[in-house]
Coordinates of C-alpha atoms in Angstrom, one line a residue:
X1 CA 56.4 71.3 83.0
X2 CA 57.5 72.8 79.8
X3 CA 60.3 71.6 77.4
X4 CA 63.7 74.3 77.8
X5 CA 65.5 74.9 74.3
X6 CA 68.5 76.2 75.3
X7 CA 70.5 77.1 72.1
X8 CA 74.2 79.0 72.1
X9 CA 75.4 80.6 69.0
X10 CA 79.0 80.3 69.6
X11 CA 80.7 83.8 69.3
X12 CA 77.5 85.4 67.8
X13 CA 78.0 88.9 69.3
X14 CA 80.0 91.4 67.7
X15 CA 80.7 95.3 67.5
X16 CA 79.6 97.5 64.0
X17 CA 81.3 97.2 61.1
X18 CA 82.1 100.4 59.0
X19 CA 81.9 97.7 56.1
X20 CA 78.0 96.7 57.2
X21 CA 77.1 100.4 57.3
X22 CA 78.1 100.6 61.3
X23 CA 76.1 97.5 61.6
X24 CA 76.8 94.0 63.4
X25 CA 77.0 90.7 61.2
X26 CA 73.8 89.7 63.7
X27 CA 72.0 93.4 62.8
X28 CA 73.0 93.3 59.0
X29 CA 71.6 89.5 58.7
X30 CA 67.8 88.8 57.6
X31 CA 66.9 86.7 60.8
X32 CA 62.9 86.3 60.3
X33 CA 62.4 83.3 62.5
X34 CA 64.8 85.0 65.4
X35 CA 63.7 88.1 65.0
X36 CA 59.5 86.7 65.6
X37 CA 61.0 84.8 68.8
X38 CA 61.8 88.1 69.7
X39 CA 59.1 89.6 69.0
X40 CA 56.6 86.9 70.5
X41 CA 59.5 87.2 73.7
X42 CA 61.4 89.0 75.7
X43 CA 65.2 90.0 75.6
X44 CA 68.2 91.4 77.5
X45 CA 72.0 91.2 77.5
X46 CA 74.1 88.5 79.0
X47 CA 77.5 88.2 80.6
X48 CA 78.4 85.0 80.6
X49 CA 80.3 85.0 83.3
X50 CA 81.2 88.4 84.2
X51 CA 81.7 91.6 83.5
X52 CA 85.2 92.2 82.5
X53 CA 86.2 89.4 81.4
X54 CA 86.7 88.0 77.5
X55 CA 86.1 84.4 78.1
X56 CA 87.1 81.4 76.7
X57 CA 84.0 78.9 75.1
X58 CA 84.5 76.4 78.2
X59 CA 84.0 79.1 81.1
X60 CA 81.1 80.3 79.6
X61 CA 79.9 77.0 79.3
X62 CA 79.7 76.3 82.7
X63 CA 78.6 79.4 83.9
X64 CA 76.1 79.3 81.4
X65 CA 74.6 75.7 82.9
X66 CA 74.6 77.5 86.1
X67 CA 77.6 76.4 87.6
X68 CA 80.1 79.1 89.2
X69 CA 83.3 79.1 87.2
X70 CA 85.0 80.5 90.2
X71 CA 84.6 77.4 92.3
X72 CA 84.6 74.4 89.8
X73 CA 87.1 75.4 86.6
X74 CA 90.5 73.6 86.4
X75 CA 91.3 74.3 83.0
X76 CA 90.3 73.6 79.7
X77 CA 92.9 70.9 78.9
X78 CA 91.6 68.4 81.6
X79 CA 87.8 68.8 80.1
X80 CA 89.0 68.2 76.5
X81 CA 91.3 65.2 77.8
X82 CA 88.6 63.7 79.3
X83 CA 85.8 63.8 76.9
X84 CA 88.5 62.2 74.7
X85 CA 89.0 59.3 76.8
X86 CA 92.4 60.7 77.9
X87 CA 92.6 59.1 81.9
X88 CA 93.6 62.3 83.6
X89 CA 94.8 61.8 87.4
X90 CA 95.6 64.5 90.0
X91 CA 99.1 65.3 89.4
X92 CA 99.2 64.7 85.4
X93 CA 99.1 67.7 83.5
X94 CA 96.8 68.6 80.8
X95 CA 96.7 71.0 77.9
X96 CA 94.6 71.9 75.0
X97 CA 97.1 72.4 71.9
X98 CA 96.8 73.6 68.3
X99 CA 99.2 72.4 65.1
X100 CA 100.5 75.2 64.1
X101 CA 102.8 77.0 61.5
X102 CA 106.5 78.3 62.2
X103 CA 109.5 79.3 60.4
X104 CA 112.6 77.4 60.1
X105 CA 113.5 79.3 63.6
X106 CA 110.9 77.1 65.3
X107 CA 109.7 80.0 67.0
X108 CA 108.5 82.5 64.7
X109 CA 104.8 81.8 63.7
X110 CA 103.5 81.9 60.5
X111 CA 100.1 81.0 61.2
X112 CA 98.5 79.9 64.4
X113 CA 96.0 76.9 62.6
X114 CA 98.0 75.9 59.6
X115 CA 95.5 77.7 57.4
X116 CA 92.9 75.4 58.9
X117 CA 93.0 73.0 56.1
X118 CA 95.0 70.5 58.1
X119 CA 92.9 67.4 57.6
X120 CA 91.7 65.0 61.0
X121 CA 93.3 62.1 58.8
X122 CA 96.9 64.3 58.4
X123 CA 96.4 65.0 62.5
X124 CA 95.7 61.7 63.6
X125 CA 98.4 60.4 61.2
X126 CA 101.1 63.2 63.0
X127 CA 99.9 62.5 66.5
X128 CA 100.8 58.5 66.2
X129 CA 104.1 59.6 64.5
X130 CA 104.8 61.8 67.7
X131 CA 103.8 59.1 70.3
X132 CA 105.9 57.0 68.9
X133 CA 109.0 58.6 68.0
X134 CA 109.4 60.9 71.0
X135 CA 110.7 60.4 74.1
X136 CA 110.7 62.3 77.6
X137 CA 113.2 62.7 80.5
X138 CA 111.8 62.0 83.6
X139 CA 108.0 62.5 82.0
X140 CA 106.0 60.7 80.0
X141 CA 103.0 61.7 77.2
X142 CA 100.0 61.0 75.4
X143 CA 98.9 63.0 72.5
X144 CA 95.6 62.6 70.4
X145 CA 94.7 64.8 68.1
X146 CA 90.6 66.0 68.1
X147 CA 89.4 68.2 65.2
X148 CA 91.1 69.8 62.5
X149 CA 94.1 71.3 64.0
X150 CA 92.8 71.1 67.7
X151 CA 94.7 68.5 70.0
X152 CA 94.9 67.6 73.4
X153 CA 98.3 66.5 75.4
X154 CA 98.4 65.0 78.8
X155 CA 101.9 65.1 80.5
X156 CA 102.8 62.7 83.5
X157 CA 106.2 63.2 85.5
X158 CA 107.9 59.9 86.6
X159 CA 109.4 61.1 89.7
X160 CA 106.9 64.1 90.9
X161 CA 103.7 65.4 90.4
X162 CA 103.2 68.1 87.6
X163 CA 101.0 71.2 88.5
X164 CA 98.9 72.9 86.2
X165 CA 100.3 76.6 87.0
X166 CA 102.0 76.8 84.0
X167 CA 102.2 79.6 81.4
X168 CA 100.8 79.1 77.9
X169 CA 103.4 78.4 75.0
X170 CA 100.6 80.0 72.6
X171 CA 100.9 83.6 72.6
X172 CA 97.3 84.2 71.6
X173 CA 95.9 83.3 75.3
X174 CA 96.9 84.4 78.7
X175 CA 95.5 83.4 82.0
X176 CA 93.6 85.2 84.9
X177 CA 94.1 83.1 87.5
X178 CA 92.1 79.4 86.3
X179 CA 90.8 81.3 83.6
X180 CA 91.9 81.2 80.1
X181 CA 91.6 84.6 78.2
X182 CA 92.3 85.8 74.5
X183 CA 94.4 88.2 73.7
X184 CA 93.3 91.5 72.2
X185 CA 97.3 91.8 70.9
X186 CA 100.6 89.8 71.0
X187 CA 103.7 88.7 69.2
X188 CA 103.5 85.7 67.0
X189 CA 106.1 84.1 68.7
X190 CA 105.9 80.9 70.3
X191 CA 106.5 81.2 74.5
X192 CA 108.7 79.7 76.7
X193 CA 106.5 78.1 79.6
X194 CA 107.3 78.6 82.7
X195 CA 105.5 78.6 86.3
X196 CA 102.9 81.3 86.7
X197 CA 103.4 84.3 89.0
X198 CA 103.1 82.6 92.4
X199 CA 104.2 79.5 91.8
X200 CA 107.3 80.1 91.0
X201 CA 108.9 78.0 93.7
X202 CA 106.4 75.0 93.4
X203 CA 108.7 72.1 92.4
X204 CA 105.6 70.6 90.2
X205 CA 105.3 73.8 88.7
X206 CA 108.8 73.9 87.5
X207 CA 108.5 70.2 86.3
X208 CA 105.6 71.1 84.7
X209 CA 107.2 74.0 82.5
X210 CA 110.3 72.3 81.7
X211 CA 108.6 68.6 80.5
X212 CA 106.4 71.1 78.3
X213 CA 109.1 72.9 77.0
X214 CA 111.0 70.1 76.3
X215 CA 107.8 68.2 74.5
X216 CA 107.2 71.6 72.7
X217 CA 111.1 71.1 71.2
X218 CA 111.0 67.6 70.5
X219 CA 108.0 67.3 69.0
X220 CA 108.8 71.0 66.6
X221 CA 111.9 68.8 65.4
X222 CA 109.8 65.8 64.2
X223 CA 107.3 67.6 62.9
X224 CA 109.6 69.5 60.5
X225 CA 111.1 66.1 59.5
X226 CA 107.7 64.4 59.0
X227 CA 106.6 62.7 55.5
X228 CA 103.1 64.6 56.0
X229 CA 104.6 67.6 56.3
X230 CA 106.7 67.6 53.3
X231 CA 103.8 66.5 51.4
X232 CA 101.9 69.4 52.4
X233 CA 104.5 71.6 51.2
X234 CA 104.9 70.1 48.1
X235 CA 101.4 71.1 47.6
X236 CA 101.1 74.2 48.7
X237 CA 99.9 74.0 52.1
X238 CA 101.4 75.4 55.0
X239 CA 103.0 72.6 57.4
X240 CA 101.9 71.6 61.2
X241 CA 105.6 71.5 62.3
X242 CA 104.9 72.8 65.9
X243 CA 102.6 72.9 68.9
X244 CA 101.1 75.7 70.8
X245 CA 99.9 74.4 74.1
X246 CA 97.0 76.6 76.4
X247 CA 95.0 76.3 79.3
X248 CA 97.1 73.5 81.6
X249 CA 95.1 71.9 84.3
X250 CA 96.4 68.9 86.5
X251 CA 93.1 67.5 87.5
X252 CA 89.5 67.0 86.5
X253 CA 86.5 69.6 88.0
X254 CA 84.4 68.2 90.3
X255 CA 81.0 69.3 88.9
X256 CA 77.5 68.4 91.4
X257 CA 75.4 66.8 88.9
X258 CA 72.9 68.9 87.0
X259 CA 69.9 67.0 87.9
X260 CA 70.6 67.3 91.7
X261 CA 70.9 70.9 91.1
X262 CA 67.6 71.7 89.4
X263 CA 65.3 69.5 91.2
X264 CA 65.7 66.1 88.9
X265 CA 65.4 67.4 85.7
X266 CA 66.9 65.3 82.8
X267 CA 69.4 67.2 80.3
X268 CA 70.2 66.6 76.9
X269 CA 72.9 68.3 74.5
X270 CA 73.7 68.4 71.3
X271 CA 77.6 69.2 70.8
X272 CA 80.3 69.1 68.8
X273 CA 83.6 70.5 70.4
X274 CA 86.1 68.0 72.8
X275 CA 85.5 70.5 75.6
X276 CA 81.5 71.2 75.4
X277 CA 81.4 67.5 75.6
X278 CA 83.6 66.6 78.3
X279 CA 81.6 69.7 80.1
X280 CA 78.2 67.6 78.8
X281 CA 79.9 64.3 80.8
X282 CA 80.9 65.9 83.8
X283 CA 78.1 67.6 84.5
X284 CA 75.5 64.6 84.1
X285 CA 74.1 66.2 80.9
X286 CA 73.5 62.9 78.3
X287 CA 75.3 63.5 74.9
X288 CA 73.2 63.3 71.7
X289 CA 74.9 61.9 68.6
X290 CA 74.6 64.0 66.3
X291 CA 76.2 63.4 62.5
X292 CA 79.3 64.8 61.6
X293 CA 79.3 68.3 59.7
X294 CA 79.5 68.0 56.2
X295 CA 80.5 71.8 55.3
X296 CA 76.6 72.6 53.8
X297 CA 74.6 73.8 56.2
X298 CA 71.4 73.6 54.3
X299 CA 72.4 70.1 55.1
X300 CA 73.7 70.2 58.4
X301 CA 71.4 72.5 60.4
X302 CA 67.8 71.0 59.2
X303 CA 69.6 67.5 60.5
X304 CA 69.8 69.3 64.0
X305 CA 66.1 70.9 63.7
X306 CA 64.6 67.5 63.0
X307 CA 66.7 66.0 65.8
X308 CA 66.0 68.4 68.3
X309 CA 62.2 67.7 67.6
X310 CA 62.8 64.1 68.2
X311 CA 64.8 64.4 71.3
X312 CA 63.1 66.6 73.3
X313 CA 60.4 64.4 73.9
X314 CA 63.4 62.4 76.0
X315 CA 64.1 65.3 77.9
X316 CA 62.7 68.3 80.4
X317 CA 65.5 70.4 78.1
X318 CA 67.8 70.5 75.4
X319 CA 71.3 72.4 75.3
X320 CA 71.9 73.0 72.1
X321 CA 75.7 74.3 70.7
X322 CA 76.0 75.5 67.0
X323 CA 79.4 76.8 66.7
X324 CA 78.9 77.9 63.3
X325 CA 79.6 82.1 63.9
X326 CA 82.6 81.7 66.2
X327 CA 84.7 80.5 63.3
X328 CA 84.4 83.0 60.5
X329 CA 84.9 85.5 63.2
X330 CA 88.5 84.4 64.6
X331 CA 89.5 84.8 61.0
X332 CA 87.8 88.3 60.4
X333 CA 85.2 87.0 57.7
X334 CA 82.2 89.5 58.4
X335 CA 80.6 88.7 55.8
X336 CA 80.7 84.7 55.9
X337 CA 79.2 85.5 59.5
X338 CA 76.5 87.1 58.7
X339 CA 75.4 84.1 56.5
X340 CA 76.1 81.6 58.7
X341 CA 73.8 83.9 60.8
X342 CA 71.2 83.7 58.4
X343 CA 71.8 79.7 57.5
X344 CA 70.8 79.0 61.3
X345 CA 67.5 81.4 60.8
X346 CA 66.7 79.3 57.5
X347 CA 67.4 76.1 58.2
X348 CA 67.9 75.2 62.1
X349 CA 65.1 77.7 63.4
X350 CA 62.4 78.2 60.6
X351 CA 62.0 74.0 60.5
X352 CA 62.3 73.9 64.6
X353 CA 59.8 76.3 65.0
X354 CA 57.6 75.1 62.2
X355 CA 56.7 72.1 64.2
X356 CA 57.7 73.3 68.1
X357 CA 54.5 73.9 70.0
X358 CA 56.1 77.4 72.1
X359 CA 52.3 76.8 74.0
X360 CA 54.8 74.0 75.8
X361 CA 58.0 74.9 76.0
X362 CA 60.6 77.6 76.8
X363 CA 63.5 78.8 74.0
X364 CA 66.2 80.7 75.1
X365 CA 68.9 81.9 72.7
X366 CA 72.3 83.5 73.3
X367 CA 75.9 82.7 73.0
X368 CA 78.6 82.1 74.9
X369 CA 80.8 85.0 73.8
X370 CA 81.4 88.1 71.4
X371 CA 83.6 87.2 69.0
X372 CA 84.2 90.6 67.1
X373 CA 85.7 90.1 63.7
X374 CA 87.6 93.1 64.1
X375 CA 89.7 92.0 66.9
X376 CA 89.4 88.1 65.2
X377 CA 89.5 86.9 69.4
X378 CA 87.0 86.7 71.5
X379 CA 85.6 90.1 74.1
X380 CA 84.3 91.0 77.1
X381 CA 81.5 92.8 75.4
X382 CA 78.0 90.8 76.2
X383 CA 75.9 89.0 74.1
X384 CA 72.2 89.0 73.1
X385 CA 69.3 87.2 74.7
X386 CA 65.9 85.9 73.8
X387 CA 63.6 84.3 75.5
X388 CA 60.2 83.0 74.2
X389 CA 57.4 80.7 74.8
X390 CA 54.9 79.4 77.6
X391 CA 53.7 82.1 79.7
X392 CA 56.6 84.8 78.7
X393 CA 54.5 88.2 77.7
X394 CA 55.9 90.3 75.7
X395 CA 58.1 93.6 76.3
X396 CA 58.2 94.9 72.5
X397 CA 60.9 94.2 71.5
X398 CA 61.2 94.3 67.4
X399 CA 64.2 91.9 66.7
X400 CA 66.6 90.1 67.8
X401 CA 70.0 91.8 67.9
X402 CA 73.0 93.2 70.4
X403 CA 71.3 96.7 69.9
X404 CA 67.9 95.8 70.4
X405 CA 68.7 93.7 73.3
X406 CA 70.1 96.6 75.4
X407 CA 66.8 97.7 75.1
X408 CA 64.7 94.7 76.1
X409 CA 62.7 93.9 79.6
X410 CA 65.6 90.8 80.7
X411 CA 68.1 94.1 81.4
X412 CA 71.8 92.4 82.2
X413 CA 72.0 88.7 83.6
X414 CA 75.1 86.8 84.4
X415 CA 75.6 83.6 82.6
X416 CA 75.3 81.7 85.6
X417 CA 71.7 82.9 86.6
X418 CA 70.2 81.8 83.6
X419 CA 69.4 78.8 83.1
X420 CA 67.8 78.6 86.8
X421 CA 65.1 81.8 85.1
X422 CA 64.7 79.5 82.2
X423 CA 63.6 76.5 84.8
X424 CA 61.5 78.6 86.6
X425 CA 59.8 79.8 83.4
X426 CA 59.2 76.0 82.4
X427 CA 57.3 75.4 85.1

């Protein structure tokens, strides 16, 4: 049995870019190490979960360990709650939240991640000041702030069940059904919640909207009155004076485990993300502690090569997350995605594949969705695939690239039906 790299550049695909000469930060990057994988491989396109649809990182991450989203999603806030140690029980409703940025109106937004400078300390200091100083009617609530200006809240009604068919109160996301989607174009303006189309009749749904609602007004007015946030305008900074919440769920997927589902094979997985871990838990897939980012990547992604290397040898495959190109996207940054691009070539894969023995294992890469920097959000446009090692031959293909892969032998695979080829190639 050969060893299965699995690796996912988070939002690595994109469309061209008049400013890259019509090119794609992935086509316009010098990717040697990819590009040979290519070259020594096979490619193709992926959807990672279906055609259509613009999906949200946690979809794709299931469907991408070969689980139907269809069946087993419940929403992103119940996964992030959960790999936080958040208890969540049927009936409690959970959300995925950002800190955010509005005017004095409370409603009009300035900026949807407080210029992503808001520091964990600031956050952690800002959710203890909310969970202590607010108060609920009929509901109660635990916050926690994760990373940066990501947070998760779980709401619990005192008299009733909550449901989790609730609308968004971030404008940037709507939902299909269970499924999360970005936003090509909306208002920055933050929404009223209220019970999806369907449930408008549902008594936990209506409990649900209106204890959100009510959290989202309470906890704008502390915010604004809050010592932190006063500080950071002293300085400069924008403030986190309100909450966007997304993706409700009121209870936790029930996932078959992993191993049952690919004859006893043993998972590992290195991640980084609240929701890729509570996915990782779920699913039976063992968590690898890796160190904390430090900002340098000639630091960071050598750490993950070497570990990887190490690892492996304690599992029949890794999944390994780098979310490094998803971020520079949602902000536009074509250029600073391009080089992360290239940092992951230098220093994750040139020291990985310097020592892996591709005699003996399988590497697959791909992501888990386009994130075009000209919309800033994520697509439904599909994303590129290699695959390389034991017995895979060959099909020509030069590099390693959304174009090129159109072009390659793999032709279009749904996200789902993936990692089953890459087990069947391992052995």
């Amino acid at each position: 049995m050969r060893k299965i790299l699995y690796v996912i550049l988070d939002g690595l695909g994109d469309l061209p870019i008049k400013e890259l000469d019509g090119k794609t930060p992935l086509e316009a990057a010098v990717t040697p190490n990819m590009d040979r994988l290519a070259q020594q491989g096979q490619t193709g396109i992926v959807y990672p979960v279906e055609k259509g649809i613009a999906p949200e990182s946690d979809v794709a991450v299931i469907s991408l360990l070969g689980y139907d989203a269809h069946k087993y999603y419940t929403g992103r806030g119940p996964l992030e709650s959960f790999a936080e140690g958040l208890t969540v029980n049927d009936g409690d409703l959970a959300l995925r939240v950002n800190f955010a940025t509005v005017a004095d109106d409370g409603v009009s937004i300035k900026d949807r991640r407080v210029g992503r400078n808001l520091t964990t300390e600031e956050a952690t200091a800002l959710a203890k000041e909310m969970n202590s100083k607010i108060t609920l009617s009929n509901g109660t609530f635990e916050f926690r702030s994760t990373i940066g200006h990501r947070g998760i809240l779980v709401l619990r009604g005192i008299r009733s069940r909550l449901s989790g068919w609730v609308e968004n109160t971030d404008p940037a996301y709507d939902r299909e059904g269970v499924f999360g989607i970005a936003k090509e174009k909306f208002e920055l303006k933050v929404c009223k919640s209220k019970p999806m189309p369907g449930h408008e009749k549902s008594k936990e749904a209506i409990e649900g909207a209106r204890l959100l609602n009510e959290f989202t007004e309470k906890s704008h007015k502390m915010l604004q009155e809050s010592m932190i946030n006063k500080k950071r305008i002293s300085q400069g900074k924008p403030p986190a004076n309100v909450i966007l919440s997304r993706d409700a769920g009121d209870h936790l997927p029930k996932f078959p485990k992993i191993s049952d589902n690919f004859g006893g094979l043993k998972f590992g997985s290195f991640v980084e993300m609240p929701v890729e871990k509570g996915i990782a838990l779920l699913t039976g897939i063992d968590i690898v502690n890796v160190p904390s980012r430090t900002g340098h990547t000639d630091v960071d992604y050598p750490v993950w090569a070497k570990l990887a290397l190490e690892e492996i040898n304690h599992f029949d495959g890794l999944y390994i997350h780098i979310k490094g190109p998803d971020e520079p996207a949602h902000d536009g940054r074509y250029m600073d995605k391009k080089q992360n691009i290239e940092d992951i070539d230098k220093y994750f894969f040139a020291p990985l594949l310097a020592k892996l023995d591709l005699n003996n294992a399988i590497v697959a890469v791909t992501a888990d969705h386009s994130t075009p920097c000209n919309m800033k959000a994520h697509s439904a446009d599909p994303v590129p695939l290699l695959i390389c090692g034991g017995g895979v031959k060959p099909d020509g293909s030069m590099s390693f690239s959304e174009k090129s892969a159109k072009l390659g032998s793999l032709g279009e695979i749904l996200g789902r039906d993936l990692l089953a080829k890459l087990v069947k190639l391992a052995k």
